[in-house]
PDB file of C-alpha atoms in Angstrom:
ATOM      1  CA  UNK O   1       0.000   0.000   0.000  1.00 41.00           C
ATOM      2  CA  UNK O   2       1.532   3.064  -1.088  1.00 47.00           C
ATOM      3  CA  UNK O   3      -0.181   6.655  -0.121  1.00 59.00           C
ATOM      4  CA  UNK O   4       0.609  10.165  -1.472  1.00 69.00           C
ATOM      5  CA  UNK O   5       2.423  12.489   0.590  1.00 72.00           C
ATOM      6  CA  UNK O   6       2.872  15.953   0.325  1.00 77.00           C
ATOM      7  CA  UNK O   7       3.948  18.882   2.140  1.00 79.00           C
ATOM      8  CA  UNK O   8       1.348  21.267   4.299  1.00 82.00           C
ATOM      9  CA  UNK O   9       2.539  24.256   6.148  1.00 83.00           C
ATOM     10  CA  UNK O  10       5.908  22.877   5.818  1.00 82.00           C
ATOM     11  CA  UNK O  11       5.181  19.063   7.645  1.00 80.00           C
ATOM     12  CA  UNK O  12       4.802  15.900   5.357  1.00 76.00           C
ATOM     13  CA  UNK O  13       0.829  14.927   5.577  1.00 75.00           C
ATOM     14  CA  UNK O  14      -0.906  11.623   3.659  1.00 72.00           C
ATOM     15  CA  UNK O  15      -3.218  13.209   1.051  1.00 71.00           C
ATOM     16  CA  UNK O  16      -5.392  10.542   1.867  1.00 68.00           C
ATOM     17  CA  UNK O  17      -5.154  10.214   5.829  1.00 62.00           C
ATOM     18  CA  UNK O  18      -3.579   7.523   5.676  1.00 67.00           C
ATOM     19  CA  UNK O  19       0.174   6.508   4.797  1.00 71.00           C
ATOM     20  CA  UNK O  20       3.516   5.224   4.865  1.00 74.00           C
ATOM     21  CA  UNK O  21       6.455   7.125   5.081  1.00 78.00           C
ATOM     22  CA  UNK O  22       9.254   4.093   4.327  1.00 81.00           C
ATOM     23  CA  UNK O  23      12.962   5.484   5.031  1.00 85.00           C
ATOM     24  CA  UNK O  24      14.620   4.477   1.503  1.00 83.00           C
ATOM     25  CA  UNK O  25      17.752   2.921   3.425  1.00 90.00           C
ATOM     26  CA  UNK O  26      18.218  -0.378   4.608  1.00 92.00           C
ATOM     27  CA  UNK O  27      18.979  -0.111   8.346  1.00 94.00           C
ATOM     28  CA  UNK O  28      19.910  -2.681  11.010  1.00 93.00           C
ATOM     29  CA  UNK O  29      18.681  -2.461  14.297  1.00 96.00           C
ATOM     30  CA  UNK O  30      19.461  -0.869  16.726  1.00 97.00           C
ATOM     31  CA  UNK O  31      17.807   1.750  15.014  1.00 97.00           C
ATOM     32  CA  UNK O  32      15.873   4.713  16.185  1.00 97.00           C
ATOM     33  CA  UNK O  33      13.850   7.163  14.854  1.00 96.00           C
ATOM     34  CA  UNK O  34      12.058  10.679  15.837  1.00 96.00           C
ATOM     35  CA  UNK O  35       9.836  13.011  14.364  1.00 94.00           C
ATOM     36  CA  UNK O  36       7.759  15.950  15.606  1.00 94.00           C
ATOM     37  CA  UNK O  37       3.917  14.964  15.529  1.00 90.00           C
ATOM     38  CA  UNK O  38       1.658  17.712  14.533  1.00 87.00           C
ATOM     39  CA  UNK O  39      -1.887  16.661  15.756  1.00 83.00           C
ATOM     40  CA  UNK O  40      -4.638  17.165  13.423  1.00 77.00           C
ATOM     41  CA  UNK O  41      -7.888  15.159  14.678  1.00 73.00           C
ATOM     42  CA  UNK O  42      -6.786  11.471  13.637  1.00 67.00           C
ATOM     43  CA  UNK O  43      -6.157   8.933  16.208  1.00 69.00           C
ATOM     44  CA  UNK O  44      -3.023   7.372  15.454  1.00 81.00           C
ATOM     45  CA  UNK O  45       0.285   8.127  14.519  1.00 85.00           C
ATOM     46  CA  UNK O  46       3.698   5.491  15.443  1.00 88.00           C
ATOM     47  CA  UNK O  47       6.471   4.000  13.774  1.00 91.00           C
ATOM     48  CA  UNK O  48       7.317   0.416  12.356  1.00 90.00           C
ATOM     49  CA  UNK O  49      10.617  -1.595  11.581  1.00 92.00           C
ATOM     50  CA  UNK O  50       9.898  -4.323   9.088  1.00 88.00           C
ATOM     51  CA  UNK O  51      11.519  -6.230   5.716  1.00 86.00           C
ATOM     52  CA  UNK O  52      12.155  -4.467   2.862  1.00 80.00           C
ATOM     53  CA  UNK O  53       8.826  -3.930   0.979  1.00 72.00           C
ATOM     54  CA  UNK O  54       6.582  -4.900   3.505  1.00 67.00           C
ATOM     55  CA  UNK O  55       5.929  -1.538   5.086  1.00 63.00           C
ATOM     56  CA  UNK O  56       1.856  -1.531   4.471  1.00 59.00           C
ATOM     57  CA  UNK O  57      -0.140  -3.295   7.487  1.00 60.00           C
ATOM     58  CA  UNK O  58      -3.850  -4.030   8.083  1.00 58.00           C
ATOM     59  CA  UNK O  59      -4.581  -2.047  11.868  1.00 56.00           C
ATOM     60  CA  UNK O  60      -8.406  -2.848  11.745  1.00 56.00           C
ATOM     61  CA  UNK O  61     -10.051  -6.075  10.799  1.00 59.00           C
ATOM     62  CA  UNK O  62      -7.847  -8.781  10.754  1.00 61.00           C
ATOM     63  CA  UNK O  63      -4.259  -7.417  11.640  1.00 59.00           C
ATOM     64  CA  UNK O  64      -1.668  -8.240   8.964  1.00 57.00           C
ATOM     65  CA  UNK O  65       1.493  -7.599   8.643  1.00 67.00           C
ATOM     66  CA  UNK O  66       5.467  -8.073   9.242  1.00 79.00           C
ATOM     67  CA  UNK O  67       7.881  -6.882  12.235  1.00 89.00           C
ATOM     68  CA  UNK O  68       6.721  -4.131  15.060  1.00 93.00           C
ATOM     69  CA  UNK O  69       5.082  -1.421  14.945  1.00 90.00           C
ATOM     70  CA  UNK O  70       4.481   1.243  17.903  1.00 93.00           C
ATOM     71  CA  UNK O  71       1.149   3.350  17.719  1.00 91.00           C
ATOM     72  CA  UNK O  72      -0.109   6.233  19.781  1.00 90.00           C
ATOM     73  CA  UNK O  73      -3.705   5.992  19.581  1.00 83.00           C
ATOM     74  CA  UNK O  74      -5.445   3.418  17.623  1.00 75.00           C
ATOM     75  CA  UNK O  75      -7.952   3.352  14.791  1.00 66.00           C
ATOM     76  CA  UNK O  76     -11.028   3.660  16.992  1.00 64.00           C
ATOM     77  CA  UNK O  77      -9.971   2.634  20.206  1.00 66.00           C
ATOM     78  CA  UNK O  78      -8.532   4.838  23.038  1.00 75.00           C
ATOM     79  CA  UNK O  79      -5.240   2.994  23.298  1.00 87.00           C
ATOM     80  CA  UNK O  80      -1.642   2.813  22.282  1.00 93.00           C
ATOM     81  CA  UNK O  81      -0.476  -1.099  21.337  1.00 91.00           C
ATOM     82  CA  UNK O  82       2.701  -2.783  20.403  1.00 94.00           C
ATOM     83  CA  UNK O  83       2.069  -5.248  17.636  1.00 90.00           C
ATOM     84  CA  UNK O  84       4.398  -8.069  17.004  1.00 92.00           C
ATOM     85  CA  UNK O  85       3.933  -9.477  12.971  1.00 87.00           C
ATOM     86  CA  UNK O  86      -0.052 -10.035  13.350  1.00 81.00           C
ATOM     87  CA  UNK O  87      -0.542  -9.742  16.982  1.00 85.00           C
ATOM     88  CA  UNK O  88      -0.987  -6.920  19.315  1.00 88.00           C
ATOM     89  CA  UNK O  89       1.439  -7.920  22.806  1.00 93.00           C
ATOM     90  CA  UNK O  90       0.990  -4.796  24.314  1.00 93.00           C
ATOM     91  CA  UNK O  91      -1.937  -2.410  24.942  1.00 91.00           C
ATOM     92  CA  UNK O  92      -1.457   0.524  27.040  1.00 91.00           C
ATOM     93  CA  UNK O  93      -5.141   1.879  27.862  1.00 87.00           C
ATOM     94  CA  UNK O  94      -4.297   4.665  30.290  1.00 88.00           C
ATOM     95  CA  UNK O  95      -0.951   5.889  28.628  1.00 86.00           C
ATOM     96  CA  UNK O  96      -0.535   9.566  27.052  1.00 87.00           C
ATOM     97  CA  UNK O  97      -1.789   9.744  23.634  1.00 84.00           C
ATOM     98  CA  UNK O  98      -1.056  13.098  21.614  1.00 84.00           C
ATOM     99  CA  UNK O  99      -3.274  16.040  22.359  1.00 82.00           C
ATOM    100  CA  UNK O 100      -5.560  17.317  18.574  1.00 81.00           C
ATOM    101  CA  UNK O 101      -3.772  20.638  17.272  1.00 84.00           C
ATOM    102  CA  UNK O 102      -1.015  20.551  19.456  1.00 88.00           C
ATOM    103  CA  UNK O 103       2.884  19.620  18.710  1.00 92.00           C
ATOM    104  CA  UNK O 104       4.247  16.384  20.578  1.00 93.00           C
ATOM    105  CA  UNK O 105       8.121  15.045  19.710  1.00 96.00           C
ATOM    106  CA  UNK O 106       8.230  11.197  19.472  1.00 95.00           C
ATOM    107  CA  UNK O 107      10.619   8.993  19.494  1.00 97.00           C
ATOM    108  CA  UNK O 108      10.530   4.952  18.669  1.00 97.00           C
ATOM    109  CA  UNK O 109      13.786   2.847  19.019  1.00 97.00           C
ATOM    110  CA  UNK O 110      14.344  -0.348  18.274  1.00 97.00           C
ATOM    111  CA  UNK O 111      16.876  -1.945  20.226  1.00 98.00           C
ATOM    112  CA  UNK O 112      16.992  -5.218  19.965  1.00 97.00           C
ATOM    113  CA  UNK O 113      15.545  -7.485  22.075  1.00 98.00           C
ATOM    114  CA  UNK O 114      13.377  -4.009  23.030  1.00 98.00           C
ATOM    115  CA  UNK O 115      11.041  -1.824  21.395  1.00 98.00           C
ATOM    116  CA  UNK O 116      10.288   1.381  23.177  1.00 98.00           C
ATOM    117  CA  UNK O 117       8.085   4.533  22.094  1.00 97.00           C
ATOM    118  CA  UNK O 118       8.442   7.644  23.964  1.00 97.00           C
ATOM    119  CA  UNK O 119       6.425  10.918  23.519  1.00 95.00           C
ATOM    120  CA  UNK O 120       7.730  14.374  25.085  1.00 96.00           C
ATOM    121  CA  UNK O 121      10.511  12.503  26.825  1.00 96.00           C
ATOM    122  CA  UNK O 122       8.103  10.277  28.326  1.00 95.00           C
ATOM    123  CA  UNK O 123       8.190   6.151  28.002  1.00 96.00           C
ATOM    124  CA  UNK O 124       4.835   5.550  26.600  1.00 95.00           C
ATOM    125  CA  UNK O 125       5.437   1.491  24.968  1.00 97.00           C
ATOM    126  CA  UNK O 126       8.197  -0.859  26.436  1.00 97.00           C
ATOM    127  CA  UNK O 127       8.355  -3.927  24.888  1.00 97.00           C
ATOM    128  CA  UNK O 128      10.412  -6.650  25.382  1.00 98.00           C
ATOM    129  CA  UNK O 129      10.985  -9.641  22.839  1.00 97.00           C
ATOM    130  CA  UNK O 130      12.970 -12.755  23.535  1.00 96.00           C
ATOM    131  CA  UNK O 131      13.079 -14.071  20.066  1.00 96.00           C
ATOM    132  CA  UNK O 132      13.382 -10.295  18.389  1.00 96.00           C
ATOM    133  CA  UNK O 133      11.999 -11.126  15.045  1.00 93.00           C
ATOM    134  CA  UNK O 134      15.043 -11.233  12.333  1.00 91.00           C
ATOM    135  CA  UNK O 135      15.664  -9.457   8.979  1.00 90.00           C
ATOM    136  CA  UNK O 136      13.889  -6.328   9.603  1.00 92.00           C
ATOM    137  CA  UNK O 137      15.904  -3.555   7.565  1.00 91.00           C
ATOM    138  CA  UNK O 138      13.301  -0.891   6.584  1.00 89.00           C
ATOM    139  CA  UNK O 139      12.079   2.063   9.073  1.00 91.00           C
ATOM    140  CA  UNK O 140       9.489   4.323   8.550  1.00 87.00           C
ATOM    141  CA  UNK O 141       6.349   5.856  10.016  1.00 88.00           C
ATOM    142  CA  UNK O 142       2.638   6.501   9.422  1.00 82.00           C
ATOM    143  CA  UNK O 143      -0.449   8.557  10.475  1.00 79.00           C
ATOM    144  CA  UNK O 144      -3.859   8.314  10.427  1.00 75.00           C
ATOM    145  CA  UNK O 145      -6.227  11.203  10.063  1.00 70.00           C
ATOM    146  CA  UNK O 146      -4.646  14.805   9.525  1.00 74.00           C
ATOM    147  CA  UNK O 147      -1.725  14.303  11.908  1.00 82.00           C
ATOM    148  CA  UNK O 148       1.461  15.438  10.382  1.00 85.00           C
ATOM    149  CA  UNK O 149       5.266  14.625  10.239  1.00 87.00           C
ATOM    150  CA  UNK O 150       8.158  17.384  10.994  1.00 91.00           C
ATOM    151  CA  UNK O 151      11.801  16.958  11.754  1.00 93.00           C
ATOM    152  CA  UNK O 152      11.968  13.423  10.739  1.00 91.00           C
ATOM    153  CA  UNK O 153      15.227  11.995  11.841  1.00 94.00           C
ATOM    154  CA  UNK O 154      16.829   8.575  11.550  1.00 94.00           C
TER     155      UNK O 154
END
């Protein structure tokens, strides 16, 4: 799955609110990415490490997909989850989630055998995996619903 991007007010937003934004390199954990989140009214917004080409998952429905991904918020639920290839492992119910129209700096690491989110210098997701899942190489991240990307650094 592969959504437009383009740039509004100077941050990267998905013209269809909803997309990818895959890092073009190959990377090797440990890896770690941040971005500043610019809250629109969507309810999710989180990173992903995964292999090459697979950076598209299913969040509602039946969950598909390859490697982690961290999420603030979720779809329609009031939540922020760790999922693990097709399975969510950790749901955080009363963790922060990013306030609509204000400015929130994130950052995701993946260290393996640990996957942490954090938001304002906070630990939000801390995840620990035994058997860390191998050949993940591509790094990117994704909103849902007018929330926009700024400062994007790998």
């Amino acid at each position: 799955m592969s959504q437009a991007l383009s740039l509004v007010d100077g941050a990267l937003a998905s013209e269809a609110g909803w997309g990818f934004l895959s890092y073009g390199q190959t990377v090797k954990p440990p890896v770690r990415i941040e971005f500043d989140l610019l809250t629109g009214k969507g309810s999710m917004a989180g990173a992903y490490l995964c292999p090459k080409g697979l950076a598209w998952r299913n969040f509602w429905g039946n969950e598909a997909g390859r490697g982690y991904c961290l999420s603030l918020g979720w779809h329609d639920a009031k939540n922020n989850r760790v999922l693990r290839d097709t399975a969510t492992v950790l749901l955080d119910a009363k963790g922060p989630r990013p306030e609509s129209g204000k400015v929130c700096h994130v950052a995701v690491q993946f260290v393996p055998p640990r996957c942490q989110l954090y938001m304002d210098g906070k630990m939000v997701l801390d995840y620990t995996d035994p058997a860390f899942l191998p050949e993940l190489d591509q790094l990117g991240v994704f909103p849902l619903g007018g929330h926009r990307f700024d400062n994007v650094r790998i």
